[in-house]
Amino acid sequence: MMKLETDRKIIQDSLDAQKTQAERNVLGQFSTPFPLAVDIMKYAKENTVTDSISFLEPAIGTGVFYSAFLHVFGENVSHTALGFEIDPHYYNPTKEFWKNSALEIKNADFLEQQPEKKYSLLVANPPYSRHHHIKSDKKKYLQEMVFLHTGIRISGLAGLYCYFLMLSTRWLKENALSCWLIPSEFMDVNFGKALKEYLLNNVDLIQIHSFSPRRFAIFRCFNYFIYRCF
Ligand SMILES: C[S@@+](CC[C@H](N)C(=O)[O-])C[C@H]1O[C@@H](n2cnc3c(N)ncnc32)[C@H](O)[C@@H]1O
């Protein structure tokens, strides 16, 4: 198992190194460290029914969460898995890497997809792309979608991760567990109001985790949020 993760990490590092920081900012291409993905997955395992899991990753990169999923739940766990990745730079090698696994990967914009079935476990580190990287017609479409699906009006200053979180629940079964590694900034600023309202009223928020600067210093400005769908 660890060989699989070692090989995945080599691919991740090599793909990241081929892009500039500015390019990676546009699509929010910053990967989750494997130990952190494992911590989140352990929590998920304790709080989910493990007989048959349908796993969804809306912004999969090279699949660190899927790797952590197999590590924590065991490679023989009965499951299906679907991931989306918009950028062929990450999508092509990732699809090749996971070709002998149960993971299906689509080269598509998650925010423009319609769910064909529903999932029981979602784990995501979505793109943190700032609002000025979202084209205005796309932003308008996303704001309308959020209103349609949640009844909440979202500020045009919200980052892409807010749309990912609020539009993902329609992919989830009742009682599904959804885990999100996102920046904490939305809790203190005006544009975060819609997301706070959503987490308080539209789902059953069960855990907010802040990182110890000693363990994951790089993530000190992030939290992960875990909720159940109702
Ligand atoms: C923050 S990275 C996280 C990758 C991986 N989940 C991880 O934790 O390492 C976000 C990923 O989402 C991809 N992405 C950005 N916008 C997307 C979209 N609209 N639909 C699907 N994937 C997207 C980026 O290319 C990037 O690989």
Short mmCIF file of C-alpha atoms and ligand atoms in Angstrom, two decimals:
data_model
loop_
_atom_site.label_atom_id
_atom_site.label_comp_id
_atom_site.label_asym_id
_atom_site.label_seq_id
_atom_site.Cartn_x
_atom_site.Cartn_y
_atom_site.Cartn_z
CA MET A 1 0.00 0.00 0.00
CA MET A 2 2.68 2.47 0.96
CA LYS A 3 4.41 1.75 -2.36
CA LEU A 4 1.24 2.93 -4.11
CA GLU A 5 1.32 6.16 -2.10
CA THR A 6 5.05 6.65 -2.67
CA ASP A 7 4.53 6.29 -6.42
CA ARG A 8 1.53 8.66 -6.40
CA LYS A 9 3.54 11.29 -4.50
CA ILE A 10 6.37 11.10 -7.04
CA ILE A 11 3.85 11.86 -9.80
CA GLN A 12 2.27 14.69 -7.76
CA ASP A 13 5.63 16.36 -7.11
CA SER A 14 6.71 16.06 -10.71
CA LEU A 15 3.43 17.52 -12.04
CA ASP A 16 3.52 20.39 -9.52
CA ALA A 17 7.12 21.19 -10.48
CA GLN A 18 6.13 21.61 -14.13
CA LYS A 19 3.87 24.56 -13.26
CA THR A 20 4.60 28.00 -11.87
CA GLN A 21 3.08 29.16 -8.58
CA ALA A 22 0.97 31.69 -10.49
CA GLU A 23 -0.43 28.98 -12.78
CA ARG A 24 -1.27 26.77 -9.81
CA ASN A 25 -3.03 29.70 -8.08
CA VAL A 26 -5.57 30.05 -10.90
CA LEU A 27 -6.96 26.51 -10.48
CA GLY A 28 -6.06 26.20 -6.79
CA GLN A 29 -3.61 23.36 -7.35
CA PHE A 30 -2.17 22.69 -3.91
CA SER A 31 -2.19 19.12 -2.78
CA THR A 32 -3.06 17.70 0.62
CA PRO A 33 -0.21 16.05 2.56
CA PHE A 34 -0.87 12.30 2.82
CA PRO A 35 -0.72 12.19 6.68
CA LEU A 36 -3.42 14.85 6.81
CA ALA A 37 -5.58 12.98 4.27
CA VAL A 38 -5.15 9.88 6.46
CA ASP A 39 -6.26 11.79 9.60
CA ILE A 40 -9.45 12.94 7.86
CA MET A 41 -10.08 9.47 6.47
CA LYS A 42 -9.69 7.89 9.93
CA TYR A 43 -12.37 10.22 11.21
CA ALA A 44 -14.56 9.30 8.24
CA LYS A 45 -14.08 5.60 8.92
CA GLU A 46 -15.20 5.99 12.54
CA ASN A 47 -18.32 7.84 11.44
CA THR A 48 -19.49 5.96 8.41
CA VAL A 49 -21.03 2.60 7.66
CA THR A 50 -18.33 0.62 5.91
CA ASP A 51 -20.17 -2.25 4.21
CA SER A 52 -20.44 -0.61 0.80
CA ILE A 53 -19.09 2.86 0.29
CA SER A 54 -19.61 5.11 -2.69
CA PHE A 55 -16.78 7.63 -2.60
CA LEU A 56 -16.81 11.02 -4.35
CA GLU A 57 -13.89 13.44 -4.80
CA PRO A 58 -14.92 16.59 -6.70
CA ALA A 59 -11.39 17.97 -7.27
CA ILE A 60 -9.16 14.93 -7.22
CA GLY A 61 -5.71 16.10 -8.33
CA THR A 62 -3.64 12.90 -8.30
CA GLY A 63 -5.94 11.21 -5.78
CA VAL A 64 -4.31 11.64 -2.38
CA PHE A 65 -7.66 11.18 -0.63
CA TYR A 66 -8.39 8.02 -2.58
CA SER A 67 -4.95 6.74 -1.63
CA ALA A 68 -5.71 7.57 2.03
CA PHE A 69 -9.13 5.93 1.68
CA LEU A 70 -7.55 2.62 0.57
CA HIS A 71 -4.91 2.94 3.28
CA VAL A 72 -7.44 3.47 6.08
CA PHE A 73 -10.40 1.38 4.94
CA GLY A 74 -8.25 -1.39 3.47
CA GLU A 75 -7.82 -2.27 -0.19
CA ASN A 76 -10.50 -4.97 0.01
CA VAL A 77 -13.25 -2.63 1.20
CA SER A 78 -16.33 -2.91 -1.00
CA HIS A 79 -16.69 0.42 -2.77
CA THR A 80 -17.18 2.47 -5.88
CA ALA A 81 -15.32 5.75 -6.42
CA LEU A 82 -15.63 8.74 -8.71
CA GLY A 83 -13.34 11.76 -9.03
CA PHE A 84 -13.36 14.91 -11.16
CA GLU A 85 -10.30 16.79 -12.38
CA ILE A 86 -10.55 19.76 -14.72
CA ASP A 87 -6.89 20.04 -15.74
CA PRO A 88 -5.54 17.44 -18.25
CA HIS A 89 -2.07 18.08 -16.81
CA TYR A 90 -3.21 16.26 -13.63
CA TYR A 91 -6.06 14.24 -15.11
CA ASN A 92 -4.08 12.22 -17.72
CA PRO A 93 -1.32 10.84 -15.45
CA THR A 94 -3.84 10.32 -12.63
CA LYS A 95 -6.18 8.30 -14.83
CA GLU A 96 -3.24 6.18 -15.96
CA PHE A 97 -1.97 5.74 -12.40
CA TRP A 98 -5.32 4.50 -11.04
CA LYS A 99 -6.34 2.48 -14.12
CA ASN A 100 -6.34 -0.88 -12.29
CA SER A 101 -8.37 0.41 -9.34
CA ALA A 102 -12.09 0.96 -8.72
CA LEU A 103 -11.62 4.73 -9.15
CA GLU A 104 -13.32 6.26 -12.17
CA ILE A 105 -12.00 9.71 -13.07
CA LYS A 106 -13.65 12.27 -15.31
CA ASN A 107 -11.85 15.15 -16.99
CA ALA A 108 -14.53 17.73 -16.31
CA ASP A 109 -15.55 20.79 -14.33
CA PHE A 110 -17.32 19.39 -11.29
CA LEU A 111 -19.42 22.53 -10.96
CA GLU A 112 -21.00 21.95 -14.35
CA GLN A 113 -21.91 18.28 -13.82
CA GLN A 114 -25.29 16.87 -12.93
CA PRO A 115 -25.33 13.95 -10.49
CA GLU A 116 -26.22 10.62 -12.11
CA LYS A 117 -26.22 8.79 -8.79
CA LYS A 118 -25.69 9.66 -5.13
CA TYR A 119 -22.68 8.97 -2.92
CA SER A 120 -22.19 8.05 0.73
CA LEU A 121 -18.78 9.61 1.40
CA LEU A 122 -17.28 12.81 0.01
CA VAL A 123 -13.81 14.07 0.91
CA ALA A 124 -12.41 17.18 -0.71
CA ASN A 125 -9.69 19.76 -0.72
CA PRO A 126 -11.36 21.98 -3.34
CA PRO A 127 -9.61 24.71 -5.34
CA TYR A 128 -9.26 27.92 -3.32
CA SER A 129 -9.23 30.05 -6.49
CA ARG A 130 -10.04 33.67 -5.59
CA HIS A 131 -13.20 35.23 -6.97
CA HIS A 132 -11.28 37.35 -9.50
CA HIS A 133 -10.16 34.13 -11.20
CA ILE A 134 -13.82 33.18 -11.83
CA LYS A 135 -15.15 34.63 -15.11
CA SER A 136 -18.18 36.86 -14.61
CA ASP A 137 -20.66 34.76 -16.64
CA LYS A 138 -19.52 31.64 -14.79
CA LYS A 139 -19.87 33.41 -11.44
CA LYS A 140 -23.41 34.47 -12.32
CA TYR A 141 -24.28 30.88 -13.30
CA LEU A 142 -22.80 29.53 -10.05
CA GLN A 143 -24.61 32.10 -7.93
CA GLU A 144 -27.90 31.10 -9.60
CA MET A 145 -27.17 27.40 -9.05
CA VAL A 146 -26.43 27.99 -5.38
CA PHE A 147 -29.69 29.89 -4.96
CA LEU A 148 -31.62 27.20 -6.83
CA HIS A 149 -30.22 24.34 -4.76
CA THR A 150 -29.92 25.96 -1.33
CA GLY A 151 -32.17 29.04 -1.30
CA ILE A 152 -29.12 31.10 -0.23
CA ARG A 153 -27.72 34.14 -2.05
CA ILE A 154 -23.93 34.03 -2.21
CA SER A 155 -21.67 37.08 -2.54
CA GLY A 156 -19.71 37.56 -5.77
CA LEU A 157 -16.59 37.87 -3.59
CA ALA A 158 -16.76 34.23 -2.49
CA GLY A 159 -13.90 31.95 -3.54
CA LEU A 160 -14.50 28.84 -5.66
CA TYR A 161 -14.41 26.51 -2.65
CA CYS A 162 -17.67 28.04 -1.36
CA TYR A 163 -19.46 26.98 -4.55
CA PHE A 164 -17.89 23.53 -4.44
CA LEU A 165 -19.12 22.90 -0.93
CA MET A 166 -22.61 24.32 -1.38
CA LEU A 167 -23.25 22.60 -4.72
CA SER A 168 -21.90 19.19 -3.72
CA THR A 169 -24.66 18.11 -1.37
CA ARG A 170 -27.00 17.30 -4.23
CA TRP A 171 -24.56 14.47 -5.04
CA LEU A 172 -24.95 12.94 -1.59
CA LYS A 173 -27.30 10.37 -0.09
CA GLU A 174 -29.23 11.02 3.06
CA ASN A 175 -26.85 10.50 6.02
CA ALA A 176 -23.79 10.71 3.74
CA LEU A 177 -20.64 12.07 5.35
CA SER A 178 -18.96 15.07 3.71
CA CYS A 179 -15.47 16.27 4.71
CA TRP A 180 -13.97 19.58 3.50
CA LEU A 181 -10.50 20.98 3.91
CA ILE A 182 -11.03 24.71 3.32
CA PRO A 183 -9.55 28.08 4.36
CA SER A 184 -10.93 29.49 7.64
CA GLU A 185 -11.19 33.05 6.27
CA PHE A 186 -14.89 32.70 5.38
CA MET A 187 -15.77 32.58 9.09
CA ASP A 188 -14.57 36.18 9.57
CA VAL A 189 -15.51 38.00 6.38
CA ASN A 190 -18.74 39.18 4.76
CA PHE A 191 -18.52 36.93 1.72
CA GLY A 192 -18.50 33.93 4.04
CA LYS A 193 -22.00 34.62 5.33
CA ALA A 194 -23.69 32.31 2.80
CA LEU A 195 -21.38 29.40 3.62
CA LYS A 196 -21.84 29.87 7.37
CA GLU A 197 -25.60 29.98 6.90
CA TYR A 198 -25.39 26.82 4.80
CA LEU A 199 -23.31 24.89 7.35
CA LEU A 200 -25.63 25.95 10.16
CA ASN A 201 -28.99 25.34 8.51
CA ASN A 202 -28.74 23.08 5.46
CA VAL A 203 -26.58 20.24 6.81
CA ASP A 204 -25.80 18.64 10.14
CA LEU A 205 -22.35 20.03 11.02
CA ILE A 206 -20.61 17.49 13.23
CA GLN A 207 -16.99 18.60 13.42
CA ILE A 208 -14.79 21.64 12.81
CA HIS A 209 -11.14 20.80 13.12
CA SER A 210 -8.40 23.43 13.48
CA PHE A 211 -4.82 22.40 12.85
CA SER A 212 -2.08 22.46 15.38
CA PRO A 213 0.59 24.78 13.94
CA ARG A 214 3.14 22.29 15.23
CA ARG A 215 1.74 19.34 13.26
CA PHE A 216 0.54 20.95 10.02
CA ALA A 217 1.98 24.48 10.20
CA ILE A 218 1.26 25.08 6.55
CA PHE A 219 -2.46 24.54 7.24
CA ARG A 220 -2.78 26.89 10.20
CA CYS A 221 -5.19 29.10 8.22
CA PHE A 222 -7.37 26.13 7.32
CA ASN A 223 -10.01 24.07 9.02
CA TYR A 224 -11.69 20.94 7.99
CA PHE A 225 -15.43 20.73 8.26
CA ILE A 226 -17.33 17.49 8.48
CA TYR A 227 -21.06 17.28 8.11
CA ARG A 228 -23.83 14.83 7.51
CA CYS A 229 -26.56 15.35 4.94
CA PHE A 230 -30.19 15.28 5.87
C1 LIG B 1 -6.52 22.05 -3.96
S1 LIG B 1 -6.22 20.92 -5.28
C2 LIG B 1 -6.54 19.41 -4.43
C3 LIG B 1 -6.19 18.18 -5.16
C4 LIG B 1 -6.40 16.90 -4.34
N1 LIG B 1 -7.78 16.75 -3.98
C5 LIG B 1 -5.59 16.96 -3.08
O1 LIG B 1 -6.15 17.10 -2.01
O2 LIG B 1 -4.37 16.89 -3.18
C6 LIG B 1 -7.66 21.16 -6.29
C7 LIG B 1 -7.72 20.36 -7.58
O3 LIG B 1 -8.96 20.65 -8.24
C8 LIG B 1 -8.76 20.83 -9.62
N2 LIG B 1 -9.86 21.71 -10.08
C9 LIG B 1 -9.91 23.07 -10.08
N3 LIG B 1 -11.10 23.50 -10.52
C10 LIG B 1 -11.85 22.38 -10.76
C11 LIG B 1 -13.18 22.15 -11.23
N4 LIG B 1 -13.99 23.19 -11.50
N5 LIG B 1 -13.61 20.88 -11.38
C12 LIG B 1 -12.80 19.83 -11.09
N6 LIG B 1 -11.52 19.97 -10.66
C13 LIG B 1 -11.06 21.22 -10.48
C14 LIG B 1 -7.37 21.45 -9.72
O4 LIG B 1 -6.82 21.25 -11.00
C15 LIG B 1 -6.63 20.70 -8.60
O5 LIG B 1 -6.06 19.52 -9.09
#
